[in-house]
Amino acid sequence: MACRVDPVVVERQVAARLLSPNFNRWAEQAAAAGHCTSPIRLTGSATTLDKTTGEVLSTYSTTGEPDGVLYVRCGNRRASVCPSCSHEYKGDTWHLLAAGAAGGMKGVPESVAAHPMVFATVTAPSFGPVHTTRTGQGGLGRCHPRRRVVCQHGRPVGCNAVHADGDSRLGQPLCRDCYRYTEHVVWQWHAPELWRRFTITLRRRLAARLGMTQTRLVQLARLSFAKVAEFQRRGVIHFHALIRLDGPASAVTGEHPFPVPLVDVPAEVLADVIRETAALVAYDAPPASDGEPGLRLRFGKQVDARPVTSTASRDDGREQSRDLHPETVAAYIAKYATKACEEFGLPQRLRSPEAAARLGVNAHICRLLATVLDVASTGGEHYAGLVRWAAMLGFRGHFSTKSRRYSTTLGRLRTARKRWQLQRLRGESCDEGTTGWQDDDPAEDSTLVLSDWALAGIGWLTAGDAALAATGSDGVRDWRDAKVRTRSHPSTSARTYGT
């Protein structure tokens, strides 16, 4: 249980920090750490040498800092844990996705936008009717319009209510005793394997559609993708993916790292093959307990696959018949890269449904947690690991993944940011669109850094410091978001996340 801090004490700590003679330096440290919620405190020193002459170019030691430590970001991706680091990760993910979709940034050429590309969404199947929102020609429709019929447990099988977005019943089963919770958990546990089989089958079906062997397709084209997992209100994962067709690996050169495919495949054809594949792929899961049959797992019937073109409108893309703009799609799926289970209010280390209920988590999600623990105890070695993923409702996959050649990498984005910041500190001219993307940095090649660091602790020294950092974090995020909205070109505006 978190300790409550006396507001009066916090105010005094804030005042003491603001009035301290070295506040400006502390504020610089806090900004350099991104106003992280729980920064890592390090003690030690670093010396920069000229590789050729051995001359000492600069030295740094934490002994001269206000608190005698160096503050470093925690790097946590969850917004509920650290809004600052989560915001940076979300921005990096936007860069990564937008670069692969639209090109013209982060070392990816604009020509990739002309490649056949599709935005696909695949969902889980139904495990029982849940309260939902329906839209029709006249606006919102009734949830599950039915006559007065009840299930075997005596509960109505229909719902004539019109649910607004904030309705707490959304995602809740009409009857929790009819809902197939075990099947839900088993599907969620094996969802990453189902996706893996989808990508394999997609290559096979595309080759068959083009009338060639898989070996021949590899010689002419390659599928690249970026995928984000999102929780639906009912507590089950579905996948959003940008799927792009590139040239073969044999055509990759230094001048053309993203070659065009050597076979003509319209985006509409690729979208059709994706829908076909999602309907075909299946996985036979081991039984969840002794004496029960195994389950054949499939994706749900709701499969959306829409072409992505640079000529499409930059609207929200809600019209199902219209193509999508690359940057619209990138912004949409990047939004979910840091959300994880947080819409259900599940702490990262949550382990019991009773604890979830005390936190105000709804009965459906608590029942899912209980089922996760039950399957973990009865499913043998196949499901023993479920306990570790209880807070994720049994989902063990990554929430953001991409194929190797989709675009740039998170590592390169961080390296570019580091180089850009170092060039600013050295007083060198730097362009935020190109700085850091060269393979070699002359300054890094000519210098050697000798460092010695030790962990001093985690978190700010006082609650007052934490409050100041949180205020700074909110201000920086608001400024960056406002800057994004005022930029005319979305590709350019996205760069504000990384600087």
Short mmCIF file of C-alpha atoms in Angstrom, two decimals:
data_model
loop_
_atom_site.label_atom_id
_atom_site.label_comp_id
_atom_site.label_asym_id
_atom_site.label_seq_id
_atom_site.Cartn_x
_atom_site.Cartn_y
_atom_site.Cartn_z
CA MET A 1 0.00 0.00 0.00
CA ALA A 2 1.38 3.39 -0.99
CA CYS A 3 2.22 5.78 1.84
CA ARG A 4 0.26 9.01 1.98
CA VAL A 5 2.39 12.12 1.99
CA ASP A 6 1.36 15.17 3.97
CA PRO A 7 0.61 17.97 1.44
CA VAL A 8 2.15 20.50 3.82
CA VAL A 9 5.41 18.54 3.83
CA VAL A 10 5.38 18.38 0.03
CA GLU A 11 4.85 22.13 -0.22
CA ARG A 12 7.79 22.75 2.08
CA GLN A 13 10.00 20.42 0.05
CA VAL A 14 8.98 22.15 -3.18
CA ALA A 15 9.72 25.56 -1.68
CA ALA A 16 13.09 24.39 -0.38
CA ARG A 17 14.07 23.10 -3.82
CA LEU A 18 12.90 26.24 -5.63
CA LEU A 19 14.83 28.47 -3.24
CA SER A 20 18.00 26.38 -3.26
CA PRO A 21 21.04 28.08 -4.87
CA ASN A 22 21.56 25.18 -7.29
CA PHE A 23 17.93 24.85 -8.41
CA ASN A 24 18.71 25.75 -12.03
CA ARG A 25 21.18 22.89 -12.30
CA TRP A 26 18.71 20.49 -10.66
CA ALA A 27 16.05 21.61 -13.14
CA GLU A 28 18.47 20.89 -15.99
CA GLN A 29 19.04 17.41 -14.60
CA ALA A 30 15.29 16.81 -14.29
CA ALA A 31 14.76 17.94 -17.88
CA ALA A 32 17.63 15.75 -19.12
CA ALA A 33 15.95 12.78 -17.42
CA GLY A 34 12.72 13.68 -19.21
CA HIS A 35 10.99 14.55 -15.90
CA CYS A 36 10.76 10.81 -15.35
CA THR A 37 8.43 9.60 -12.60
CA SER A 38 10.95 7.19 -11.09
CA PRO A 39 14.45 7.97 -12.41
CA ILE A 40 17.50 5.83 -11.72
CA ARG A 41 20.08 7.57 -9.53
CA LEU A 42 23.71 6.89 -10.41
CA THR A 43 26.99 7.97 -8.83
CA GLY A 44 30.31 7.96 -10.63
CA SER A 45 32.31 9.74 -13.29
CA ALA A 46 33.12 9.78 -17.01
CA THR A 47 36.22 10.96 -18.86
CA THR A 48 36.33 11.65 -22.61
CA LEU A 49 39.69 11.11 -24.34
CA ASP A 50 41.02 11.78 -27.82
CA LYS A 51 41.70 8.34 -29.30
CA THR A 52 44.70 9.53 -31.26
CA THR A 53 46.56 11.72 -28.77
CA GLY A 54 45.15 10.51 -25.46
CA GLU A 55 44.30 14.10 -24.55
CA VAL A 56 41.58 14.49 -21.93
CA LEU A 57 38.80 16.40 -23.67
CA SER A 58 36.30 16.56 -20.82
CA THR A 59 35.51 15.11 -17.43
CA TYR A 60 32.29 14.66 -15.50
CA SER A 61 31.60 13.60 -11.93
CA THR A 62 28.40 13.40 -9.95
CA THR A 63 30.13 14.89 -6.92
CA GLY A 64 29.45 18.35 -8.28
CA GLU A 65 25.71 17.78 -8.83
CA PRO A 66 23.08 19.21 -6.44
CA ASP A 67 22.15 15.79 -5.04
CA GLY A 68 25.49 14.13 -5.79
CA VAL A 69 23.85 11.83 -8.37
CA LEU A 70 23.04 11.59 -12.08
CA TYR A 71 19.37 11.07 -12.92
CA VAL A 72 18.57 8.68 -15.80
CA ARG A 73 15.17 7.80 -17.30
CA CYS A 74 13.49 4.61 -16.03
CA GLY A 75 12.38 3.74 -19.59
CA ASN A 76 9.08 2.13 -18.55
CA ARG A 77 6.59 1.97 -21.43
CA ARG A 78 3.41 1.92 -19.31
CA ALA A 79 1.68 5.28 -18.99
CA SER A 80 0.33 4.35 -15.55
CA VAL A 81 3.91 3.80 -14.32
CA CYS A 82 5.73 6.70 -15.99
CA PRO A 83 3.82 9.14 -18.24
CA SER A 84 7.04 10.76 -19.46
CA CYS A 85 8.85 7.60 -20.60
CA SER A 86 5.60 6.19 -21.98
CA HIS A 87 5.09 9.38 -24.01
CA GLU A 88 8.59 9.11 -25.44
CA TYR A 89 8.07 5.45 -26.32
CA LYS A 90 4.75 6.31 -27.97
CA GLY A 91 6.47 9.01 -29.99
CA ASP A 92 9.26 6.65 -31.04
CA THR A 93 6.66 4.10 -32.09
CA TRP A 94 4.92 6.79 -34.16
CA HIS A 95 8.21 7.55 -35.90
CA LEU A 96 8.85 3.88 -36.56
CA LEU A 97 5.37 3.24 -37.96
CA ALA A 98 5.08 6.46 -39.94
CA ALA A 99 8.53 6.01 -41.48
CA GLY A 100 7.58 2.58 -42.79
CA ALA A 101 4.20 3.77 -44.03
CA ALA A 102 4.93 7.18 -45.55
CA GLY A 103 8.72 7.29 -45.89
CA GLY A 104 10.66 10.51 -46.22
CA MET A 105 11.92 10.33 -42.63
CA LYS A 106 14.24 8.41 -40.32
CA GLY A 107 16.35 7.00 -43.13
CA VAL A 108 13.37 5.52 -45.02
CA PRO A 109 12.84 6.88 -48.57
CA GLU A 110 9.54 8.37 -49.69
CA SER A 111 9.28 5.66 -52.34
CA VAL A 112 7.94 3.13 -49.79
CA ALA A 113 4.61 4.98 -49.83
CA ALA A 114 4.11 3.73 -53.39
CA HIS A 115 4.53 0.07 -52.38
CA PRO A 116 1.38 -2.07 -52.06
CA MET A 117 0.28 -1.56 -48.45
CA VAL A 118 -2.73 -2.60 -46.37
CA PHE A 119 -3.98 -1.72 -42.90
CA ALA A 120 -5.48 -4.88 -41.41
CA THR A 121 -7.37 -5.57 -38.21
CA VAL A 122 -8.00 -9.13 -37.03
CA THR A 123 -10.08 -9.82 -33.95
CA ALA A 124 -10.82 -12.66 -31.55
CA PRO A 125 -13.91 -14.80 -32.10
CA SER A 126 -17.02 -14.46 -29.97
CA PHE A 127 -17.01 -16.24 -26.62
CA GLY A 128 -20.55 -15.15 -25.85
CA PRO A 129 -22.67 -12.01 -26.39
CA VAL A 130 -21.50 -8.86 -24.61
CA HIS A 131 -22.97 -5.39 -24.27
CA THR A 132 -21.83 -3.28 -27.20
CA THR A 133 -22.51 -0.17 -29.24
CA ARG A 134 -24.15 -0.48 -32.63
CA THR A 135 -24.44 2.19 -35.27
CA GLY A 136 -27.01 2.43 -37.98
CA GLN A 137 -28.35 4.93 -40.46
CA GLY A 138 -30.18 6.74 -37.68
CA GLY A 139 -27.21 6.83 -35.30
CA LEU A 140 -26.70 4.57 -32.29
CA GLY A 141 -28.77 1.40 -32.29
CA ARG A 142 -29.94 -1.03 -29.64
CA CYS A 143 -27.37 -3.39 -28.13
CA HIS A 144 -28.87 -6.86 -28.83
CA PRO A 145 -32.51 -6.39 -29.86
CA ARG A 146 -34.36 -9.57 -28.91
CA ARG A 147 -37.77 -10.63 -27.71
CA ARG A 148 -38.29 -11.63 -24.10
CA VAL A 149 -36.19 -14.81 -24.23
CA VAL A 150 -33.94 -16.02 -21.41
CA CYS A 151 -30.89 -18.29 -21.38
CA GLN A 152 -30.61 -21.53 -19.42
CA HIS A 153 -29.55 -19.50 -16.39
CA GLY A 154 -32.69 -17.37 -16.50
CA ARG A 155 -31.05 -14.21 -17.83
CA PRO A 156 -32.22 -12.27 -20.93
CA VAL A 157 -30.39 -13.18 -24.15
CA GLY A 158 -31.02 -9.72 -25.54
CA CYS A 159 -30.52 -6.09 -24.55
CA ASN A 160 -32.64 -3.30 -25.98
CA ALA A 161 -30.60 -0.52 -24.39
CA VAL A 162 -28.68 2.05 -26.44
CA HIS A 163 -25.21 2.23 -24.87
CA ALA A 164 -23.18 5.41 -24.99
CA ASP A 165 -19.38 5.26 -25.03
CA GLY A 166 -19.05 5.77 -21.28
CA ASP A 167 -21.55 3.08 -20.31
CA SER A 168 -20.00 0.78 -17.68
CA ARG A 169 -21.87 -2.21 -19.12
CA LEU A 170 -19.94 -2.13 -22.39
CA GLY A 171 -17.87 -5.30 -22.82
CA GLN A 172 -19.73 -7.11 -20.02
CA PRO A 173 -21.33 -10.46 -20.95
CA LEU A 174 -25.11 -10.61 -21.06
CA CYS A 175 -24.73 -13.75 -18.94
CA ARG A 176 -21.41 -14.48 -17.22
CA ASP A 177 -22.43 -18.11 -16.67
CA CYS A 178 -22.95 -18.60 -20.42
CA TYR A 179 -19.74 -16.79 -21.38
CA ARG A 180 -16.93 -19.20 -22.35
CA TYR A 181 -14.19 -17.86 -20.07
CA THR A 182 -11.85 -20.82 -20.42
CA GLU A 183 -11.95 -20.60 -24.22
CA HIS A 184 -11.33 -16.85 -23.95
CA VAL A 185 -8.19 -17.36 -21.81
CA VAL A 186 -6.86 -20.20 -23.98
CA TRP A 187 -7.31 -18.11 -27.13
CA GLN A 188 -5.56 -15.16 -25.53
CA TRP A 189 -2.63 -17.32 -24.39
CA HIS A 190 -2.08 -18.67 -27.89
CA ALA A 191 -2.85 -15.44 -29.81
CA PRO A 192 0.87 -14.81 -30.60
CA GLU A 193 1.12 -18.29 -32.15
CA LEU A 194 -2.04 -17.68 -34.16
CA TRP A 195 -0.51 -14.45 -35.49
CA ARG A 196 2.74 -16.25 -36.38
CA ARG A 197 0.78 -18.82 -38.37
CA PHE A 198 -1.15 -16.00 -40.03
CA THR A 199 2.08 -14.43 -41.37
CA ILE A 200 3.32 -17.80 -42.65
CA THR A 201 0.00 -18.64 -44.31
CA LEU A 202 -0.24 -15.15 -45.82
CA ARG A 203 2.97 -15.71 -47.78
CA ARG A 204 1.68 -19.06 -49.01
CA ARG A 205 -1.70 -17.68 -50.06
CA LEU A 206 -0.14 -14.70 -51.82
CA ALA A 207 2.12 -16.99 -53.83
CA ALA A 208 -0.87 -19.14 -54.75
CA ARG A 209 -2.90 -16.08 -55.79
CA LEU A 210 -0.06 -14.98 -58.07
CA GLY A 211 0.24 -18.46 -59.55
CA MET A 212 3.79 -19.14 -58.39
CA THR A 213 5.69 -21.11 -55.78
CA GLN A 214 6.81 -19.61 -52.48
CA THR A 215 10.40 -19.94 -53.63
CA ARG A 216 9.65 -17.84 -56.68
CA LEU A 217 7.78 -15.24 -54.59
CA VAL A 218 10.81 -14.84 -52.32
CA GLN A 219 12.86 -14.02 -55.42
CA LEU A 220 10.41 -11.26 -56.42
CA ALA A 221 8.98 -9.74 -53.25
CA ARG A 222 9.01 -9.72 -49.47
CA LEU A 223 6.26 -8.99 -46.94
CA SER A 224 7.06 -6.49 -44.18
CA PHE A 225 4.74 -5.56 -41.34
CA ALA A 226 4.34 -3.57 -38.14
CA LYS A 227 1.79 -4.82 -35.63
CA VAL A 228 0.18 -3.41 -32.48
CA ALA A 229 -2.03 -5.37 -30.08
CA GLU A 230 -5.04 -3.68 -28.49
CA PHE A 231 -7.44 -4.84 -25.80
CA GLN A 232 -11.12 -4.69 -26.63
CA ARG A 233 -13.63 -3.77 -23.93
CA ARG A 234 -14.42 -7.44 -23.35
CA GLY A 235 -10.80 -8.01 -22.30
CA VAL A 236 -9.50 -9.81 -25.37
CA ILE A 237 -6.72 -8.86 -27.76
CA HIS A 238 -7.06 -7.91 -31.38
CA PHE A 239 -4.29 -6.95 -33.77
CA HIS A 240 -3.79 -3.90 -35.99
CA ALA A 241 -1.10 -4.26 -38.63
CA LEU A 242 0.45 -2.33 -41.50
CA ILE A 243 1.40 -4.94 -44.09
CA ARG A 244 3.61 -3.81 -46.98
CA LEU A 245 5.03 -5.57 -50.03
CA ASP A 246 8.69 -4.77 -50.79
CA GLY A 247 11.30 -5.99 -53.20
CA PRO A 248 13.32 -9.15 -52.43
CA ALA A 249 16.33 -9.22 -50.13
CA SER A 250 18.57 -9.75 -53.16
CA ALA A 251 17.57 -6.31 -54.50
CA VAL A 252 18.56 -4.43 -51.32
CA THR A 253 21.54 -2.10 -51.81
CA GLY A 254 23.03 0.84 -49.97
CA GLU A 255 21.31 3.24 -52.36
CA HIS A 256 18.04 1.29 -52.37
CA PRO A 257 17.44 -0.20 -48.91
CA PHE A 258 13.71 -0.55 -49.62
CA PRO A 259 13.41 -1.78 -53.23
CA VAL A 260 10.09 -1.99 -55.04
CA PRO A 261 8.56 -5.46 -55.51
CA LEU A 262 9.46 -7.12 -58.80
CA VAL A 263 5.91 -8.35 -59.30
CA ASP A 264 2.77 -6.25 -59.79
CA VAL A 265 0.40 -6.75 -56.85
CA PRO A 266 -2.33 -4.10 -56.40
CA ALA A 267 -3.06 -3.19 -52.79
CA GLU A 268 -6.65 -4.37 -53.29
CA VAL A 269 -5.38 -7.86 -54.17
CA LEU A 270 -3.13 -7.91 -51.10
CA ALA A 271 -6.09 -6.85 -48.93
CA ASP A 272 -8.22 -9.65 -50.38
CA VAL A 273 -5.52 -12.24 -49.65
CA ILE A 274 -5.23 -10.94 -46.08
CA ARG A 275 -8.97 -11.39 -45.51
CA GLU A 276 -8.81 -14.87 -47.01
CA THR A 277 -5.85 -15.84 -44.83
CA ALA A 278 -7.46 -14.58 -41.62
CA ALA A 279 -10.46 -16.82 -42.31
CA LEU A 280 -8.30 -19.89 -42.98
CA VAL A 281 -5.58 -19.86 -40.33
CA ALA A 282 -6.14 -22.07 -37.26
CA TYR A 283 -4.24 -23.55 -34.32
CA ASP A 284 -5.12 -26.65 -32.29
CA ALA A 285 -4.47 -25.71 -28.66
CA PRO A 286 -3.75 -28.25 -25.90
CA PRO A 287 -6.65 -28.92 -23.50
CA ALA A 288 -6.99 -26.55 -20.55
CA SER A 289 -7.42 -29.45 -18.10
CA ASP A 290 -7.26 -33.25 -18.02
CA GLY A 291 -10.19 -34.98 -19.64
CA GLU A 292 -11.22 -32.01 -21.77
CA PRO A 293 -10.77 -31.86 -25.55
CA GLY A 294 -8.37 -29.43 -27.14
CA LEU A 295 -9.65 -26.30 -28.79
CA ARG A 296 -9.29 -25.24 -32.42
CA LEU A 297 -8.51 -21.54 -32.33
CA ARG A 298 -9.27 -19.08 -35.12
CA PHE A 299 -9.58 -15.36 -35.63
CA GLY A 300 -13.01 -13.79 -35.45
CA LYS A 301 -15.26 -12.99 -38.39
CA GLN A 302 -14.65 -9.25 -38.06
CA VAL A 303 -11.64 -8.78 -40.34
CA ASP A 304 -10.90 -5.38 -41.85
CA ALA A 305 -8.27 -4.97 -44.57
CA ARG A 306 -8.05 -1.59 -46.33
CA PRO A 307 -5.49 -0.28 -48.83
CA VAL A 308 -3.15 2.46 -47.60
CA THR A 309 -2.21 5.11 -50.15
CA SER A 310 -0.50 8.50 -49.95
CA THR A 311 -3.31 9.98 -52.07
CA ALA A 312 -5.99 9.19 -49.47
CA SER A 313 -7.49 11.86 -47.24
CA ARG A 314 -5.93 12.49 -43.83
CA ASP A 315 -9.29 12.12 -42.05
CA ASP A 316 -10.03 9.58 -39.34
CA GLY A 317 -10.75 6.87 -41.90
CA ARG A 318 -14.09 5.79 -40.44
CA GLU A 319 -15.71 5.17 -43.81
CA GLN A 320 -15.07 1.47 -44.36
CA SER A 321 -15.07 1.76 -48.16
CA ARG A 322 -12.31 4.37 -48.33
CA ASP A 323 -8.56 4.00 -48.54
CA LEU A 324 -6.44 5.24 -45.65
CA HIS A 325 -3.58 7.71 -45.51
CA PRO A 326 -0.27 6.26 -44.15
CA GLU A 327 0.11 8.89 -41.42
CA THR A 328 -3.49 8.47 -40.27
CA VAL A 329 -2.92 4.76 -39.77
CA ALA A 330 0.46 5.22 -38.10
CA ALA A 331 -0.96 7.69 -35.58
CA TYR A 332 -3.92 5.42 -34.87
CA ILE A 333 -2.03 2.24 -34.10
CA ALA A 334 0.81 4.02 -32.28
CA LYS A 335 -1.80 5.26 -29.82
CA TYR A 336 -2.21 1.72 -28.53
CA ALA A 337 1.48 0.88 -28.23
CA THR A 338 1.64 1.94 -24.56
CA LYS A 339 -1.90 1.22 -23.36
CA ALA A 340 -1.52 -2.49 -22.48
CA CYS A 341 -4.18 -3.42 -19.88
CA GLU A 342 -4.50 0.03 -18.39
CA GLU A 343 -8.07 0.64 -19.53
CA PHE A 344 -9.07 -2.09 -17.05
CA GLY A 345 -7.10 -0.51 -14.22
CA LEU A 346 -4.83 -3.54 -13.76
CA PRO A 347 -1.52 -2.89 -11.99
CA GLN A 348 1.48 -4.57 -13.53
CA ARG A 349 1.99 -6.96 -10.59
CA LEU A 350 -1.65 -7.79 -10.00
CA ARG A 351 -2.08 -11.45 -9.05
CA SER A 352 -5.59 -12.05 -7.66
CA PRO A 353 -9.19 -11.26 -8.67
CA GLU A 354 -9.95 -10.25 -5.07
CA ALA A 355 -7.29 -7.54 -5.23
CA ALA A 356 -8.69 -6.39 -8.58
CA ALA A 357 -12.21 -6.16 -7.13
CA ARG A 358 -10.94 -3.99 -4.28
CA LEU A 359 -9.48 -1.65 -6.90
CA GLY A 360 -12.89 -1.29 -8.55
CA VAL A 361 -12.23 -3.58 -11.54
CA ASN A 362 -15.49 -4.83 -13.03
CA ALA A 363 -16.80 -8.34 -12.37
CA HIS A 364 -16.11 -9.59 -15.90
CA ILE A 365 -12.40 -8.78 -15.76
CA CYS A 366 -12.17 -10.24 -12.24
CA ARG A 367 -13.74 -13.43 -13.58
CA LEU A 368 -11.17 -13.49 -16.37
CA LEU A 369 -8.37 -13.17 -13.80
CA ALA A 370 -9.81 -16.06 -11.82
CA THR A 371 -10.01 -18.17 -14.99
CA VAL A 372 -6.38 -17.37 -15.83
CA LEU A 373 -5.33 -18.74 -12.44
CA ASP A 374 -7.59 -21.79 -12.78
CA VAL A 375 -6.22 -22.71 -16.21
CA ALA A 376 -2.67 -22.18 -14.96
CA SER A 377 -3.28 -24.72 -12.18
CA THR A 378 -5.15 -27.34 -14.25
CA GLY A 379 -3.57 -27.02 -17.69
CA GLY A 380 -0.23 -28.63 -16.91
CA GLU A 381 3.02 -27.52 -18.50
CA HIS A 382 1.26 -25.90 -21.47
CA TYR A 383 -0.39 -23.25 -19.30
CA ALA A 384 1.77 -23.06 -16.16
CA GLY A 385 3.24 -19.74 -17.33
CA LEU A 386 -0.16 -18.04 -17.30
CA VAL A 387 0.38 -16.88 -13.71
CA ARG A 388 3.14 -14.51 -14.84
CA TRP A 389 0.74 -12.88 -17.30
CA ALA A 390 -2.30 -12.55 -15.05
CA ALA A 391 -2.27 -8.74 -15.23
CA MET A 392 -2.27 -9.05 -19.02
CA LEU A 393 -5.31 -11.36 -18.82
CA GLY A 394 -3.21 -14.17 -20.25
CA PHE A 395 -1.72 -12.30 -23.21
CA ARG A 396 2.02 -13.03 -23.36
CA GLY A 397 2.95 -11.32 -26.61
CA HIS A 398 4.54 -7.96 -27.29
CA PHE A 399 2.16 -5.06 -27.78
CA SER A 400 4.26 -3.59 -30.59
CA THR A 401 6.28 -5.67 -33.05
CA LYS A 402 7.59 -5.33 -36.57
CA SER A 403 9.43 -7.36 -39.16
CA ARG A 404 13.14 -6.78 -39.54
CA ARG A 405 13.00 -4.67 -42.69
CA TYR A 406 9.80 -2.69 -42.06
CA SER A 407 11.55 0.62 -41.31
CA THR A 408 14.08 1.84 -38.77
CA THR A 409 14.51 0.49 -35.22
CA LEU A 410 13.90 1.90 -31.76
CA GLY A 411 17.63 1.59 -31.12
CA ARG A 412 18.48 3.80 -34.09
CA LEU A 413 15.89 6.35 -33.01
CA ARG A 414 17.47 6.56 -29.55
CA THR A 415 20.97 6.78 -31.01
CA ALA A 416 19.88 9.61 -33.31
CA ARG A 417 18.32 11.46 -30.37
CA LYS A 418 21.52 11.05 -28.36
CA ARG A 419 23.67 12.38 -31.22
CA TRP A 420 21.33 15.32 -31.78
CA GLN A 421 21.49 16.25 -28.09
CA LEU A 422 25.29 15.93 -28.01
CA GLN A 423 25.65 18.15 -31.09
CA ARG A 424 23.49 20.79 -29.44
CA LEU A 425 25.64 20.63 -26.30
CA ARG A 426 28.77 21.03 -28.44
CA GLY A 427 27.23 24.09 -30.10
CA GLU A 428 27.22 22.46 -33.53
CA SER A 429 24.54 23.13 -36.11
CA CYS A 430 22.05 20.30 -36.29
CA ASP A 431 18.93 19.67 -38.33
CA GLU A 432 16.30 17.64 -36.50
CA GLY A 433 15.32 15.87 -39.70
CA THR A 434 18.74 14.51 -40.68
CA THR A 435 21.04 14.66 -37.66
CA GLY A 436 22.05 11.28 -36.25
CA TRP A 437 21.08 9.16 -39.26
CA GLN A 438 24.56 8.82 -40.70
CA ASP A 439 26.07 5.40 -40.01
CA ASP A 440 29.18 6.90 -38.41
CA ASP A 441 29.53 9.93 -36.16
CA PRO A 442 33.01 11.47 -36.58
CA ALA A 443 32.97 12.61 -32.96
CA GLU A 444 32.27 9.07 -31.77
CA ASP A 445 35.03 7.62 -33.96
CA SER A 446 37.68 10.03 -32.64
CA THR A 447 36.87 9.88 -28.92
CA LEU A 448 36.88 7.29 -26.16
CA VAL A 449 34.73 7.54 -23.02
CA LEU A 450 35.94 5.90 -19.80
CA SER A 451 33.18 5.69 -17.20
CA ASP A 452 32.55 4.19 -13.78
CA TRP A 453 28.96 4.13 -12.50
CA ALA A 454 27.21 2.69 -9.45
CA LEU A 455 23.52 2.46 -8.58
CA ALA A 456 22.60 4.88 -5.80
CA GLY A 457 18.84 4.31 -5.81
CA ILE A 458 15.60 4.71 -7.73
CA GLY A 459 13.22 7.66 -7.64
CA TRP A 460 13.44 11.31 -6.63
CA LEU A 461 14.90 12.09 -3.22
CA THR A 462 11.76 13.79 -1.91
CA ALA A 463 8.05 13.90 -2.69
CA GLY A 464 8.52 17.60 -3.46
CA ASP A 465 11.07 16.80 -6.15
CA ALA A 466 8.67 14.22 -7.59
CA ALA A 467 5.89 16.82 -7.68
CA LEU A 468 8.12 19.31 -9.51
CA ALA A 469 9.15 16.63 -12.02
CA ALA A 470 5.52 15.66 -12.63
CA THR A 471 4.60 19.29 -13.27
CA GLY A 472 7.48 19.63 -15.71
CA SER A 473 6.51 16.40 -17.45
CA ASP A 474 2.92 17.58 -17.95
CA GLY A 475 4.14 20.90 -19.33
CA VAL A 476 6.55 19.33 -21.80
CA ARG A 477 3.95 16.88 -23.10
CA ASP A 478 1.38 19.65 -23.53
CA TRP A 479 3.95 21.78 -25.38
CA ARG A 480 4.92 18.94 -27.69
CA ASP A 481 1.31 18.02 -28.42
CA ALA A 482 0.49 21.66 -29.18
CA LYS A 483 3.52 21.88 -31.44
CA VAL A 484 2.35 18.77 -33.30
CA ARG A 485 -1.10 20.28 -33.87
CA THR A 486 0.32 23.51 -35.28
CA ARG A 487 2.63 21.86 -37.78
CA SER A 488 1.21 21.60 -41.28
CA HIS A 489 2.81 18.28 -42.28
CA PRO A 490 2.26 15.25 -40.01
CA SER A 491 5.61 13.67 -40.87
CA THR A 492 7.41 16.80 -39.70
CA SER A 493 5.24 17.24 -36.62
CA ALA A 494 6.02 13.75 -35.42
CA ARG A 495 9.65 14.72 -34.94
CA THR A 496 8.74 16.79 -31.89
CA TYR A 497 8.41 13.54 -29.94
CA GLY A 498 12.06 12.70 -30.33
CA THR A 499 13.82 15.99 -29.68
#
